XYZ file of C-alpha atoms in Angstrom:
66
model
C -3.704 -10.392 -4.982
C -1.193 -11.660 -7.522
C -3.912 -12.411 -10.063
C -5.404 -8.925 -9.638
C -1.952 -7.392 -10.147
C -1.406 -9.445 -13.301
C -4.797 -8.379 -14.679
C -3.944 -4.724 -14.074
C -0.525 -5.025 -15.701
C -1.942 -6.907 -18.674
C -4.507 -4.156 -19.265
C -1.654 -1.650 -19.327
C 0.621 -3.538 -21.712
C -1.506 -5.759 -23.965
C -2.823 -3.938 -27.051
C -6.404 -5.192 -26.651
C -6.404 -4.127 -22.982
C -5.110 -0.671 -23.912
C -7.801 -0.301 -26.536
C -10.569 -1.639 -24.296
C -9.750 0.586 -21.305
C -8.026 3.443 -23.137
C -4.798 3.005 -21.141
C -1.134 3.593 -21.894
C 1.926 1.771 -20.573
C 3.631 3.166 -17.492
C 7.268 4.161 -18.036
C 10.102 2.711 -15.999
C 10.472 6.079 -14.240
C 6.731 6.018 -13.500
C 7.014 2.542 -11.969
C 9.889 3.809 -9.818
C 7.790 6.701 -8.523
C 4.858 4.372 -7.838
C 7.046 1.921 -5.913
C 8.610 4.687 -3.805
C 5.167 6.098 -2.972
C 3.795 2.669 -2.098
C 6.771 1.869 0.128
C 6.500 5.221 1.906
C 2.827 4.546 2.677
C 3.726 1.056 3.885
C 6.445 2.481 6.145
C 4.110 5.081 7.672
C 1.401 2.473 8.316
C 3.860 0.066 9.946
C 5.201 2.849 12.184
C 1.625 3.740 13.137
C 0.890 0.115 14.063
C 4.100 -0.063 16.097
C 3.179 3.107 17.992
C -0.377 1.888 18.540
C 0.657 -1.512 19.903
C 3.428 -0.090 22.038
C 1.677 2.874 23.636
C -2.063 3.049 23.062
C -3.013 -0.590 23.604
C -0.978 -0.759 26.833
C -2.790 2.273 28.242
C -6.134 0.743 27.358
C -5.209 -2.550 29.025
C -4.348 -0.913 32.370
C -7.145 -0.554 34.912
C -8.362 2.984 35.526
C -6.788 4.246 38.809
C -9.708 5.905 40.637
């Protein structure tokens, strides 16, 4: 994952990568927005997993009372 991240960043900031892929550098403000969005998605997914493991998986593990 780290290598993929470094490849992406290099294509944004190295002149030959910008020319090859027609990209432009991301501003510091842009990076801030991206990080906040990524962390919000991470938070929502972790809360979903917590809910799932706490409530849904316990109900599925109980025998059906018939």
